[in-house]
XYZ file of C-alpha atoms in Angstrom:
785
model
C -94.312 34.286 -29.645
C -92.093 34.170 -32.730
C -88.313 34.190 -32.527
C -85.904 36.258 -34.590
C -83.067 34.434 -36.273
C -79.579 35.404 -35.176
C -76.915 36.310 -37.743
C -75.057 32.998 -37.382
C -78.339 31.124 -37.952
C -79.272 33.050 -41.116
C -75.700 32.579 -42.351
C -75.978 28.806 -41.886
C -79.332 28.505 -43.662
C -78.142 30.692 -46.530
C -75.031 28.532 -46.867
C -77.195 25.409 -47.157
C -79.355 27.020 -49.852
C -76.385 28.279 -51.862
C -74.765 24.842 -51.789
C -78.048 23.361 -52.993
C -78.055 25.794 -55.897
C -74.447 24.856 -56.649
C -75.421 21.212 -57.105
C -78.638 21.668 -59.090
C -76.900 23.931 -61.601
C -73.857 21.635 -61.905
C -73.728 19.814 -65.247
C -71.690 17.126 -63.505
C -74.442 16.324 -61.032
C -74.500 12.530 -60.771
C -77.561 10.338 -61.289
C -79.060 7.604 -59.164
C -80.951 6.270 -62.158
C -83.141 7.486 -64.999
C -85.152 10.524 -64.007
C -83.668 10.867 -60.528
C -80.559 13.000 -60.059
C -78.504 12.310 -56.951
C -80.162 14.256 -54.131
C -78.498 17.220 -52.475
C -77.235 16.142 -49.050
C -76.303 18.413 -46.176
C -75.580 17.562 -42.540
C -76.077 20.336 -39.984
C -73.581 19.870 -37.143
C -74.355 22.116 -34.206
C -74.619 22.203 -30.431
C -77.790 21.234 -28.638
C -79.699 24.442 -28.114
C -78.200 26.344 -31.040
C -81.473 26.468 -32.968
C -81.124 23.597 -35.435
C -84.873 23.455 -36.099
C -85.013 27.187 -36.895
C -81.968 26.937 -39.179
C -83.407 23.988 -41.102
C -86.819 25.668 -41.398
C -85.216 28.813 -42.814
C -83.082 26.735 -45.196
C -86.192 24.931 -46.448
C -87.932 28.276 -47.048
C -84.911 29.584 -48.961
C -84.711 26.475 -51.154
C -88.428 26.635 -51.837
C -87.958 30.136 -53.241
C -85.483 28.806 -55.830
C -87.574 25.829 -56.976
C -89.726 25.761 -60.121
C -92.655 24.047 -58.375
C -93.947 24.260 -54.826
C -92.110 21.560 -52.840
C -93.189 18.963 -50.322
C -91.142 18.739 -47.127
C -91.162 15.480 -45.172
C -89.931 16.386 -41.676
C -89.248 13.242 -39.671
C -88.116 12.364 -36.183
C -87.744 9.252 -34.089
C -89.878 10.560 -31.250
C -93.569 11.429 -31.404
C -92.932 13.990 -28.680
C -90.412 15.775 -30.918
C -92.807 15.641 -33.880
C -95.643 17.121 -31.822
C -93.338 19.795 -30.434
C -92.149 20.699 -33.939
C -95.718 20.856 -35.215
C -96.658 23.222 -32.382
C -93.739 25.465 -33.360
C -94.689 25.421 -37.054
C -98.449 25.846 -36.901
C -99.917 29.400 -37.039
C -98.951 31.239 -33.879
C -95.946 28.966 -33.255
C -92.534 30.463 -32.668
C -91.187 29.262 -36.045
C -94.372 29.743 -38.117
C -93.115 32.965 -39.705
C -90.053 31.121 -41.058
C -92.218 28.840 -43.211
C -95.122 31.195 -43.890
C -95.556 29.932 -47.472
C -96.090 26.326 -46.327
C -99.213 24.502 -45.221
C -98.190 22.359 -42.257
C -99.720 19.057 -41.165
C -99.097 15.455 -40.207
C -98.222 12.914 -42.896
C -100.910 10.535 -41.628
C -103.600 13.207 -42.143
C -102.579 14.577 -45.553
C -105.057 14.429 -48.421
C -104.061 13.043 -51.819
C -105.182 16.309 -53.425
C -102.650 18.206 -51.298
C -99.821 16.045 -52.615
C -100.987 16.599 -56.184
C -101.409 20.388 -55.808
C -98.092 21.844 -57.019
C -99.245 25.429 -56.365
C -99.054 25.168 -52.552
C -95.910 24.335 -50.547
C -96.538 21.510 -48.098
C -94.681 20.519 -44.923
C -95.579 17.122 -43.457
C -94.378 15.812 -40.101
C -94.023 12.163 -39.182
C -92.259 9.765 -36.879
C -90.038 7.158 -38.483
C -92.280 4.593 -36.832
C -95.169 5.722 -39.024
C -93.440 4.410 -42.180
C -90.614 2.141 -40.948
C -91.901 -1.244 -42.120
C -89.662 -3.812 -43.786
C -92.405 -5.340 -45.895
C -94.856 -2.709 -47.056
C -97.123 -5.463 -48.350
C -98.040 -6.346 -44.773
C -100.143 -3.195 -44.717
C -99.756 -2.710 -40.965
C -98.879 0.980 -41.235
C -101.363 3.502 -42.596
C -98.967 5.132 -45.068
C -98.458 1.788 -46.810
C -102.160 0.904 -46.965
C -104.150 1.471 -50.130
C -107.083 3.864 -49.722
C -110.039 1.877 -51.043
C -112.285 4.972 -51.075
C -110.007 7.108 -53.222
C -108.549 4.171 -55.172
C -105.280 6.049 -55.586
C -102.824 3.593 -54.103
C -100.892 3.752 -50.856
C -99.920 7.168 -49.487
C -96.199 6.292 -49.563
C -96.417 5.460 -53.279
C -98.334 8.660 -54.054
C -95.728 10.674 -52.148
C -93.056 9.056 -54.319
C -94.908 10.069 -57.485
C -96.043 13.472 -56.091
C -97.690 14.844 -59.200
C -101.196 15.023 -60.501
C -102.206 13.040 -63.602
C -101.022 14.879 -66.701
C -98.563 17.150 -64.853
C -95.240 17.496 -66.762
C -93.007 17.192 -63.675
C -93.291 15.966 -60.138
C -92.909 18.232 -57.156
C -89.539 18.602 -55.417
C -89.244 16.592 -52.194
C -87.119 17.751 -49.258
C -86.521 15.264 -46.434
C -85.471 16.697 -43.075
C -84.336 14.338 -40.306
C -83.617 16.240 -37.119
C -82.022 13.316 -35.260
C -79.952 11.830 -38.035
C -77.684 9.925 -35.649
C -80.655 7.540 -35.161
C -80.994 6.823 -38.891
C -81.049 3.075 -39.640
C -80.430 1.250 -42.918
C -84.089 0.284 -43.240
C -85.296 3.840 -42.643
C -82.792 5.129 -45.169
C -83.946 2.662 -47.814
C -87.582 3.651 -47.329
C -86.756 7.360 -47.574
C -84.727 6.828 -50.746
C -87.658 4.955 -52.282
C -89.360 8.359 -52.413
C -86.526 9.662 -54.633
C -86.056 12.914 -52.697
C -84.367 15.943 -54.228
C -82.878 17.109 -50.921
C -81.857 15.355 -47.702
C -81.077 17.556 -44.701
C -79.789 15.800 -41.599
C -79.280 17.433 -38.207
C -76.392 15.509 -36.734
C -72.984 16.226 -35.255
C -71.636 13.054 -36.841
C -71.318 12.197 -40.512
C -73.052 8.807 -40.190
C -74.541 7.767 -43.536
C -75.817 4.182 -43.403
C -76.400 1.873 -46.340
C -77.670 3.440 -49.532
C -77.338 6.943 -48.141
C -73.620 6.327 -47.874
C -73.631 5.422 -51.558
C -75.419 8.681 -52.361
C -72.777 10.620 -50.455
C -69.990 8.724 -52.214
C -71.419 9.704 -55.601
C -71.354 13.343 -54.540
C -67.759 12.950 -53.373
C -66.810 11.570 -56.783
C -67.761 14.932 -58.337
C -65.836 17.046 -55.851
C -67.936 17.199 -52.689
C -66.241 16.446 -49.349
C -67.115 16.133 -45.660
C -64.498 18.473 -44.219
C -66.478 21.304 -42.567
C -65.938 24.624 -44.295
C -67.469 28.078 -43.810
C -68.356 29.772 -47.081
C -68.285 33.425 -47.957
C -71.723 34.672 -48.985
C -72.176 34.117 -52.703
C -69.232 31.680 -52.922
C -70.589 28.258 -51.959
C -68.257 25.299 -51.574
C -68.824 21.637 -52.372
C -69.043 20.712 -48.711
C -71.462 18.163 -47.271
C -71.503 19.608 -43.748
C -72.665 22.945 -42.426
C -70.905 23.205 -39.063
C -71.659 25.922 -36.547
C -68.819 26.906 -34.231
C -69.713 26.429 -30.581
C -68.585 30.023 -29.968
C -71.629 31.406 -31.764
C -74.470 29.868 -29.706
C -72.429 30.397 -26.522
C -71.906 34.112 -27.193
C -75.525 34.474 -28.273
C -76.637 33.151 -24.888
C -78.354 30.051 -26.310
C -76.265 27.574 -24.316
C -74.688 27.649 -20.889
C -71.270 29.188 -20.434
C -69.647 26.406 -18.439
C -69.993 22.844 -17.190
C -68.945 21.904 -13.658
C -68.545 18.237 -12.699
C -68.334 17.111 -9.090
C -67.270 13.569 -8.144
C -68.637 12.089 -4.875
C -67.428 8.742 -3.517
C -69.916 8.923 -0.687
C -73.488 8.028 0.151
C -76.376 9.195 -1.977
C -77.731 11.565 0.661
C -74.522 13.606 0.874
C -74.357 14.064 -2.874
C -78.023 15.021 -3.086
C -77.716 17.401 -0.139
C -74.939 19.394 -1.843
C -76.889 19.608 -5.088
C -80.158 20.634 -3.441
C -78.382 23.389 -1.477
C -76.916 24.784 -4.690
C -80.277 24.314 -6.415
C -81.996 26.374 -3.747
C -79.365 29.116 -4.029
C -79.909 29.211 -7.799
C -83.665 29.503 -7.213
C -83.155 32.508 -4.950
C -80.731 34.175 -7.369
C -83.139 33.643 -10.283
C -85.863 35.365 -8.271
C -83.548 38.210 -7.218
C -82.542 38.855 -10.828
C -86.085 38.499 -12.223
C -84.636 35.894 -14.545
C -88.062 34.705 -15.646
C -87.489 31.021 -14.903
C -87.234 28.633 -11.960
C -84.231 26.245 -12.106
C -84.879 22.538 -12.607
C -82.886 19.393 -11.799
C -82.678 15.891 -13.218
C -81.698 12.721 -11.374
C -80.302 9.913 -13.535
C -80.109 6.477 -11.931
C -80.787 2.803 -12.417
C -84.327 1.703 -11.788
C -85.299 -1.746 -10.523
C -82.191 -2.568 -8.494
C -81.344 -2.258 -4.832
C -79.315 0.819 -3.902
C -77.581 -1.315 -1.240
C -76.069 -4.142 -3.286
C -77.242 -3.898 -6.903
C -79.528 -6.928 -6.723
C -83.069 -6.805 -8.070
C -85.398 -4.654 -6.021
C -88.558 -6.410 -4.885
C -91.766 -4.537 -5.841
C -93.756 -6.737 -3.455
C -92.750 -4.699 -0.441
C -94.161 -1.638 1.290
C -93.109 1.595 -0.437
C -90.929 2.719 2.477
C -89.058 -0.633 2.466
C -88.127 -0.410 -1.210
C -84.444 0.170 -2.124
C -84.853 1.193 -5.764
C -82.896 4.451 -6.388
C -85.870 6.403 -7.853
C -87.868 5.736 -4.689
C -84.975 6.564 -2.364
C -84.262 9.821 -4.211
C -87.951 10.780 -4.128
C -88.206 10.073 -0.389
C -85.041 12.040 0.389
C -86.239 15.076 -1.556
C -89.683 15.014 0.059
C -88.927 13.834 3.582
C -85.474 15.309 4.236
C -85.351 18.420 2.046
C -88.989 19.444 2.198
C -89.501 19.614 -1.556
C -93.213 19.421 -2.466
C -94.076 16.094 -4.073
C -96.064 18.016 -6.681
C -92.744 19.311 -8.084
C -91.245 15.824 -8.539
C -91.791 13.444 -11.462
C -90.473 9.886 -11.678
C -90.164 9.023 -15.362
C -88.999 5.408 -15.744
C -90.202 1.804 -15.947
C -90.214 1.361 -12.180
C -91.974 -1.861 -11.181
C -94.836 -1.303 -8.770
C -97.450 -3.471 -7.096
C -100.085 -0.799 -6.704
C -102.719 -3.249 -5.547
C -100.942 -4.705 -2.532
C -98.212 -2.117 -1.902
C -99.383 1.201 -3.324
C -97.153 4.243 -3.575
C -98.157 7.493 -1.857
C -100.958 9.289 -3.677
C -98.645 12.195 -4.570
C -95.966 9.927 -6.073
C -96.074 10.909 -9.782
C -94.852 7.958 -11.874
C -94.682 8.110 -15.679
C -93.815 4.877 -17.445
C -92.653 6.422 -20.704
C -95.683 6.008 -22.952
C -96.470 8.656 -25.528
C -99.522 9.901 -23.637
C -97.493 9.908 -20.431
C -94.961 12.236 -22.017
C -97.629 14.772 -22.956
C -99.036 14.763 -19.416
C -95.531 14.945 -17.975
C -94.609 17.881 -20.225
C -97.655 19.843 -19.084
C -96.807 19.280 -15.413
C -93.870 21.715 -15.280
C -92.066 19.553 -12.716
C -88.845 20.957 -11.265
C -87.271 17.636 -10.215
C -87.271 14.784 -12.729
C -85.983 11.320 -11.790
C -85.300 9.010 -14.728
C -83.018 6.260 -16.007
C -81.730 7.846 -19.211
C -84.789 6.690 -21.134
C -86.555 10.038 -20.834
C -87.913 10.624 -24.309
C -86.080 12.825 -26.736
C -87.964 16.060 -26.920
C -87.481 16.974 -23.279
C -84.708 19.547 -23.388
C -85.804 22.153 -20.879
C -83.505 25.216 -20.794
C -84.390 25.722 -17.113
C -82.579 22.485 -16.272
C -79.351 23.590 -14.560
C -78.554 20.616 -12.294
C -77.989 16.902 -12.808
C -77.398 14.125 -10.272
C -75.917 11.026 -11.904
C -75.526 7.793 -9.959
C -72.603 5.783 -11.321
C -72.141 3.684 -8.188
C -72.054 -0.135 -8.238
C -70.610 -0.231 -11.742
C -73.501 1.606 -13.393
C -73.153 1.843 -17.173
C -74.696 5.335 -17.261
C -72.589 7.597 -19.493
C -72.132 11.098 -18.120
C -71.256 12.578 -21.510
C -74.605 11.435 -22.926
C -76.509 13.490 -20.349
C -74.702 16.782 -20.995
C -77.103 17.856 -23.730
C -80.007 17.678 -21.271
C -78.506 20.496 -19.198
C -76.776 22.565 -21.871
C -79.537 24.892 -23.095
C -79.581 28.356 -21.531
C -82.883 29.667 -20.107
C -84.119 32.932 -21.544
C -81.512 32.772 -24.341
C -79.283 35.137 -22.368
C -76.564 34.902 -19.758
C -77.201 36.295 -16.297
C -74.997 38.265 -13.938
C -74.805 35.340 -11.511
C -72.607 32.602 -13.031
C -74.599 29.903 -11.248
C -77.469 30.524 -13.683
C -75.104 30.152 -16.656
C -73.674 26.827 -15.505
C -74.566 23.176 -16.086
C -73.916 21.635 -12.667
C -73.280 17.876 -12.423
C -73.117 15.898 -9.179
C -71.775 12.427 -9.931
C -71.876 9.639 -7.344
C -69.053 7.159 -7.910
C -67.558 4.123 -6.175
C -64.057 5.557 -5.817
C -62.177 8.779 -6.409
C -59.998 6.982 -8.951
C -63.005 6.725 -11.260
C -63.676 10.455 -11.406
C -60.544 11.484 -13.378
C -61.530 9.001 -16.087
C -65.045 10.459 -16.283
C -63.641 13.974 -16.362
C -61.268 13.091 -19.197
C -64.037 11.528 -21.314
C -66.183 14.640 -20.876
C -63.202 16.889 -21.537
C -62.564 15.174 -24.876
C -66.227 15.566 -25.838
C -66.195 19.242 -24.871
C -62.939 19.858 -26.763
C -64.273 18.156 -29.897
C -67.841 19.474 -29.970
C -68.031 22.620 -27.841
C -64.571 24.097 -27.198
C -66.045 27.458 -26.172
C -67.872 25.932 -23.203
C -65.629 25.915 -20.137
C -65.237 22.717 -18.125
C -64.265 22.488 -14.455
C -64.149 19.473 -12.178
C -63.679 18.794 -8.489
C -63.647 15.722 -6.250
C -63.826 17.619 -2.968
C -67.106 19.390 -2.243
C -65.211 22.052 -0.332
C -63.467 23.102 -3.555
C -66.864 23.690 -5.171
C -67.978 25.902 -2.306
C -64.679 27.799 -2.269
C -64.905 28.389 -6.020
C -67.848 30.780 -5.655
C -66.758 34.205 -4.409
C -69.396 36.706 -3.369
C -68.508 40.392 -3.954
C -66.790 42.178 -1.078
C -69.201 45.092 -1.396
C -71.993 46.252 -3.650
C -70.756 47.755 -6.903
C -73.062 48.988 -9.682
C -72.710 50.315 -13.222
C -75.340 52.264 -15.209
C -76.762 50.056 -17.945
C -76.447 51.290 -21.526
C -78.994 50.604 -24.230
C -79.596 51.536 -27.857
C -81.574 54.756 -28.305
C -83.131 54.648 -31.776
C -85.404 57.694 -31.415
C -83.357 59.717 -33.885
C -83.652 56.876 -36.410
C -87.455 56.874 -36.543
C -87.896 59.664 -39.090
C -85.011 58.600 -41.391
C -86.320 55.019 -41.322
C -89.825 56.207 -42.205
C -88.380 58.178 -45.119
C -86.394 55.141 -46.236
C -89.505 52.948 -46.135
C -91.470 55.475 -48.202
C -88.679 55.348 -50.775
C -89.068 51.568 -51.188
C -90.846 50.792 -54.422
C -94.328 49.265 -54.127
C -94.265 46.020 -56.121
C -97.848 44.988 -55.376
C -98.910 46.102 -58.888
C -95.553 45.892 -60.681
C -95.908 42.709 -62.737
C -92.794 42.899 -64.962
C -90.221 43.446 -62.191
C -91.521 40.812 -59.758
C -91.025 38.021 -62.283
C -87.837 36.096 -62.643
C -86.580 33.207 -64.690
C -87.054 29.844 -63.051
C -85.205 26.673 -63.967
C -86.174 23.021 -64.111
C -83.327 20.500 -64.242
C -84.237 17.116 -65.711
C -82.529 14.022 -67.048
C -83.343 12.694 -70.521
C -82.470 9.014 -71.002
C -82.510 7.231 -74.356
C -84.179 3.852 -73.856
C -82.311 0.728 -74.861
C -78.993 2.131 -76.167
C -77.077 2.111 -72.863
C -76.105 5.772 -73.167
C -75.686 8.078 -70.167
C -78.613 10.363 -69.325
C -78.487 13.851 -70.766
C -78.925 16.571 -68.116
C -81.011 19.438 -69.412
C -81.772 22.753 -67.709
C -85.050 24.089 -69.032
C -85.863 27.775 -68.517
C -89.302 28.352 -67.025
C -91.280 31.564 -67.002
C -91.515 31.853 -63.219
C -89.934 30.707 -59.965
C -91.747 30.498 -56.639
C -92.735 33.778 -55.030
C -91.938 35.130 -51.589
C -93.446 38.004 -49.616
C -91.466 41.245 -49.650
C -91.704 41.462 -45.863
C -89.992 38.064 -45.486
C -87.242 39.006 -47.930
C -86.390 42.373 -46.338
C -86.742 41.274 -42.719
C -84.612 38.194 -43.219
C -81.867 40.274 -44.818
C -81.964 42.805 -41.978
C -81.792 40.047 -39.355
C -78.699 38.647 -41.027
C -77.019 42.073 -40.765
C -78.267 43.577 -37.482
C -81.331 41.966 -35.821
C -82.213 44.970 -33.640
C -82.818 47.109 -36.739
C -85.595 44.782 -37.945
C -87.487 45.302 -34.675
C -87.919 49.037 -35.365
C -89.773 48.638 -38.668
C -93.548 48.899 -38.988
C -94.109 45.748 -41.017
C -97.821 46.482 -41.438
C -97.157 48.732 -44.456
C -99.139 47.201 -47.378
C -96.140 47.388 -49.736
C -94.509 44.616 -47.671
C -97.314 42.281 -48.788
C -96.051 42.246 -52.379
C -95.095 38.820 -53.718
C -91.959 38.637 -55.815
C -90.024 35.864 -57.453
C -86.661 35.183 -55.818
C -84.724 35.618 -59.070
C -86.477 38.845 -60.050
C -85.152 42.391 -60.265
C -87.576 43.286 -57.478
C -86.113 40.688 -55.107
C -82.589 42.040 -55.503
C -83.828 45.603 -55.062
C -85.680 44.660 -51.877
C -82.531 43.057 -50.455
C -80.687 46.296 -51.213
C -83.500 48.193 -49.481
C -83.033 45.995 -46.415
C -79.332 46.822 -46.402
C -80.129 50.550 -46.560
C -82.581 50.269 -43.694
C -79.873 48.695 -41.526
C -77.389 51.397 -42.540
C -79.950 54.104 -41.707
C -80.628 52.561 -38.304
C -76.934 52.282 -37.388
C -76.164 55.799 -38.624
C -78.788 57.421 -36.382
C -78.952 55.113 -33.347
C -76.966 56.152 -30.288
C -75.949 54.599 -26.986
C -77.766 56.001 -23.960
C -77.741 55.473 -20.206
C -80.559 53.909 -18.226
C -81.306 55.640 -14.918
C -82.983 52.567 -13.492
C -82.070 48.911 -13.020
C -78.246 49.265 -12.932
C -75.922 46.343 -13.480
C -74.947 44.873 -10.082
C -71.674 42.987 -9.742
C -72.480 39.413 -8.736
C -70.490 36.404 -7.580
C -67.392 35.219 -9.434
C -66.350 31.644 -10.144
C -62.668 30.869 -9.602
C -60.248 27.991 -9.254
C -59.018 28.364 -5.663
C -55.700 26.587 -6.244
C -54.563 29.012 -8.971
C -56.381 32.170 -7.891
C -54.360 35.353 -7.439
C -55.374 37.416 -4.435
C -55.905 41.172 -4.834
C -56.332 43.940 -2.266
C -58.796 46.325 -3.920
C -60.716 44.007 -6.248
C -64.442 43.482 -5.864
C -63.815 39.802 -5.143
C -61.029 38.142 -3.148
C -59.235 37.233 -6.352
C -59.424 35.845 -9.893
C -58.061 32.801 -11.683
C -59.001 33.384 -15.334
C -56.479 36.120 -16.194
C -53.917 35.433 -18.909
C -50.436 37.006 -18.836
C -51.173 40.502 -20.263
C -54.510 40.686 -18.433
C -52.829 39.744 -15.153
C -50.280 42.533 -15.617
C -53.076 45.063 -16.169
C -55.005 43.725 -13.156
C -51.995 44.144 -10.879
C -51.486 47.742 -11.994
C -55.177 48.552 -11.514
C -55.089 47.014 -8.046
C -52.052 49.132 -7.183
C -54.028 52.345 -7.806
C -56.189 51.651 -4.758
C -59.497 52.100 -6.589
C -62.249 49.432 -6.422
C -62.295 47.240 -9.533
C -63.501 43.912 -10.877
C -62.616 41.467 -13.572
C -65.629 41.633 -15.898
C -66.670 38.166 -17.148
C -67.606 37.515 -20.755
C -71.244 36.444 -21.114
C -73.169 37.460 -18.042
C -70.878 40.366 -17.218
C -71.392 44.055 -17.930
C -71.762 44.754 -21.640
C -72.458 47.590 -24.061
C -74.277 47.127 -27.396
C -72.099 47.317 -30.513
C -73.611 49.450 -33.270
C -72.113 47.631 -36.232
C -73.044 44.820 -38.581
C -71.717 41.387 -37.820
C -72.031 38.520 -35.398
C -70.538 40.329 -32.361
C -73.485 42.105 -30.790
C -72.056 43.347 -27.492
C -68.779 44.633 -26.066
C -67.577 43.145 -22.759
C -64.730 45.245 -21.307
C -62.145 43.228 -19.403
C -62.062 45.474 -16.325
C -64.363 47.882 -14.518
C -62.871 50.514 -12.190
C -64.796 52.900 -9.907
C -63.265 56.372 -9.400
C -64.778 59.743 -8.513
C -68.378 58.602 -9.103
C -67.460 57.407 -12.584
C -66.905 53.923 -13.931
C -63.963 53.277 -16.230
C -64.273 50.338 -18.617
C -60.728 49.271 -19.514
C -59.966 46.790 -22.243
C -56.474 45.766 -23.434
C -57.889 43.770 -26.370
C -60.396 46.191 -27.920
C -58.009 48.003 -30.253
C -59.631 46.392 -33.297
C -62.708 48.573 -32.670
C -60.827 51.849 -32.940
C -61.319 52.344 -36.660
C -64.992 51.374 -36.657
C -68.030 53.566 -36.111
C -69.049 51.202 -33.306
C -65.743 51.916 -31.559
C -66.233 55.657 -31.890
C -69.680 55.420 -30.314
C -68.294 53.335 -27.438
C -65.769 56.056 -26.645
C -68.369 58.824 -26.945
C -71.152 57.655 -24.621
C -72.688 60.573 -22.738
C -75.900 61.105 -20.817
C -78.600 63.661 -21.614
C -76.567 66.329 -19.772
C -73.468 65.580 -21.829
C -71.714 63.867 -18.925
C -69.621 60.719 -19.246
C -70.642 58.310 -16.493
C -69.036 55.232 -18.053
C -65.740 55.969 -19.777
C -64.409 53.348 -22.188
C -60.632 53.183 -22.508
C -58.697 50.959 -24.895
C -55.127 49.955 -24.026
C -52.874 48.734 -26.831
C -49.300 47.530 -26.759
C -46.651 49.673 -28.441
C -46.530 53.334 -29.444
C -49.093 54.639 -31.936
C -49.665 57.611 -34.218
C -52.750 59.789 -33.730
C -52.858 60.735 -37.390
C -52.487 57.321 -39.036
C -53.768 55.235 -36.106
C -50.949 52.812 -36.834
C -48.290 51.384 -34.554
C -44.958 53.196 -34.760
C -43.059 51.156 -32.186
C -43.528 47.890 -30.338
C -42.318 49.336 -27.046
C -44.564 50.957 -24.461
C -48.342 51.205 -24.232
C -50.995 53.500 -25.685
C -54.265 54.681 -24.119
C -57.119 55.569 -26.467
C -59.915 57.978 -25.647
C -62.192 60.499 -27.370
C -61.723 64.236 -26.976
C -64.538 66.701 -26.335
C -64.345 67.639 -30.028
C -65.146 64.081 -31.071
C -61.654 63.040 -32.149
C -60.069 59.731 -31.177
C -56.670 60.376 -29.636
C -54.022 58.266 -27.933
C -51.295 58.987 -25.431
C -48.130 56.898 -25.448
C -46.499 55.698 -22.241
C -43.265 53.906 -21.466
C -44.743 51.669 -18.760
C -48.014 49.877 -18.129
C -48.303 51.638 -14.770
C -48.287 55.042 -16.482
C -50.803 53.830 -19.073
C -53.262 52.563 -16.445
C -52.914 55.803 -14.472
C -53.664 57.835 -17.623
C -56.583 55.595 -18.546
C -58.234 56.384 -15.216
C -58.173 60.148 -15.802
C -61.453 61.761 -16.823
C -59.874 64.318 -19.149
């Protein structure tokens, strides 16, 4: 199943490509030495779970389309598990295969010399750093550094450095992608730079550039590049070395969890585990009730071969039930006390066992951490995983919602390093129950004084790297239980979806109007460029940078070009197109007239979709108000609210909530992400509208929002205010409240005093009424006419 890129992802990959173009066309581009210009460097800083692999794959495809020869991509990772996972995603049928459709994908160790020489076919090779990380290549211990006696062409690493066939005028571009750049060592860097790459893309939240790579970056800085993250406008690239994605974007897109909750327990292991398992079981039930499509999972992070009692070495020469090693004690508690099937539990650590004299139970699944073990473990779909922080990179299961961390007896385990394991959001969407949108941590500590320090360290990490993820902490288990408020009664709202039926015919007409470039040779060609350095030998002069015009640049499929553009504007529109039309098979050069026309066609298709799509009610599967998470100590109690109270209301919101409560009608505070939402029919990164409040009156639901005034002058805002069912009835009425007095004619504020209520008349006009008090405004907002 392939995935569709989100607007923030296509924006990031386009920014990387445009910055690459900025460097390769810069006459001031520095040189490493004769024939090798300083490579383009870009670090991608983004949250775990935000789609770094997809962004980098799309960026590689975009850069390929601008290059004069078909490139080679060397995609490397520290972990074999990550490499295998990436290969599975890239090979035909994989979820990212369509992003790199012009590339042949394979493993570096299996590549043929002829493939490296063939500059007419883009090539993507995957490898672990261990497959080439050898200090002395002359030792010949690694295959890539061994000379192939049969082909007599030299070592693979050397051929990759040359990457051109005999007699070819230029070597192929080389793009190096390292998706765990924080692990990059000096030796690995030196070996990579021996290949003289043209591009280095590093997925890392930190700007760590060891050894010679740091020198490369410094040379780029000397010609105006810097490492202060900056977001570019499309078509106006900056000389920035980092593409940083705001945490808000993957959070709002549902790719990562909405909040992190830490609980500190200075008590015995069993009490901590009991609380987590109870919450785990509740989450399992709620996932089933909501047809969430996943079963929650939990991880247990602890030390391995020590005694849980006193921290001394645990003796493996004892019967299994006499052992005191934490992994064994956790396993026994889950199986014997909580009734969890042993088949759902995996122990993944270097636990010492004497299987001959003191064997473990036959259903005790122990994985020691070998590469084959990881593959077997991954296929097991275990729901409870016990490990000692050495679980291989590559295991980042979105279904993981719970983590037990044992920091007792002075354990050096770092809570902040485990957060990424639990951050991804299952199903890439937030659910109505906040428990399924939360990363829940249960931390066993020696004393309560230790917990505030842990909480502060995590808070600093959250503030620096993911400020849009909420963080809560508690040291009393009762506070955690009190924080979850079930609804006082069942309240439902009709769901609203996009009805694109009226767009089908106009879209078909628009597609017919797209020119067929399959037989249009002149317009599909564009001017390519080859940048090279010419160095006079022996006179000590600086190299002369020359840009040579070539007849062609690499070609891309029309379908890829149009669909990618549509996804960057409004992803839902791309899903309505019949991409089987033969005209989408045309291959065009990225700098051609045809390519620009096809991008314009994509823009028109999006405009056509948005102009004819409407919002419609669903008569089945209504939204059901679920539990709310609060902070009991600061929660305000209400009389008529759907929950006992709320704690996340700011000043203006609290004022509105009090006035709504005073009307006597049932109402709820609607949470962002996981709450009730309505699709927004406009281009941009905001895909859904979450009203702040929902009020039930006279068999209608009023969606009140005191912050939605910015939508008033957009077509999306008009459609929000005009939602009607097939009988012309308004079942959900959207009302915007804005501060001050406003003019109907100019839609501008005329006075800062009072409040205005915005609605749409039966004639389709947006009108406001001005009120001297918030009470009057709320009362007016809850009127149907």
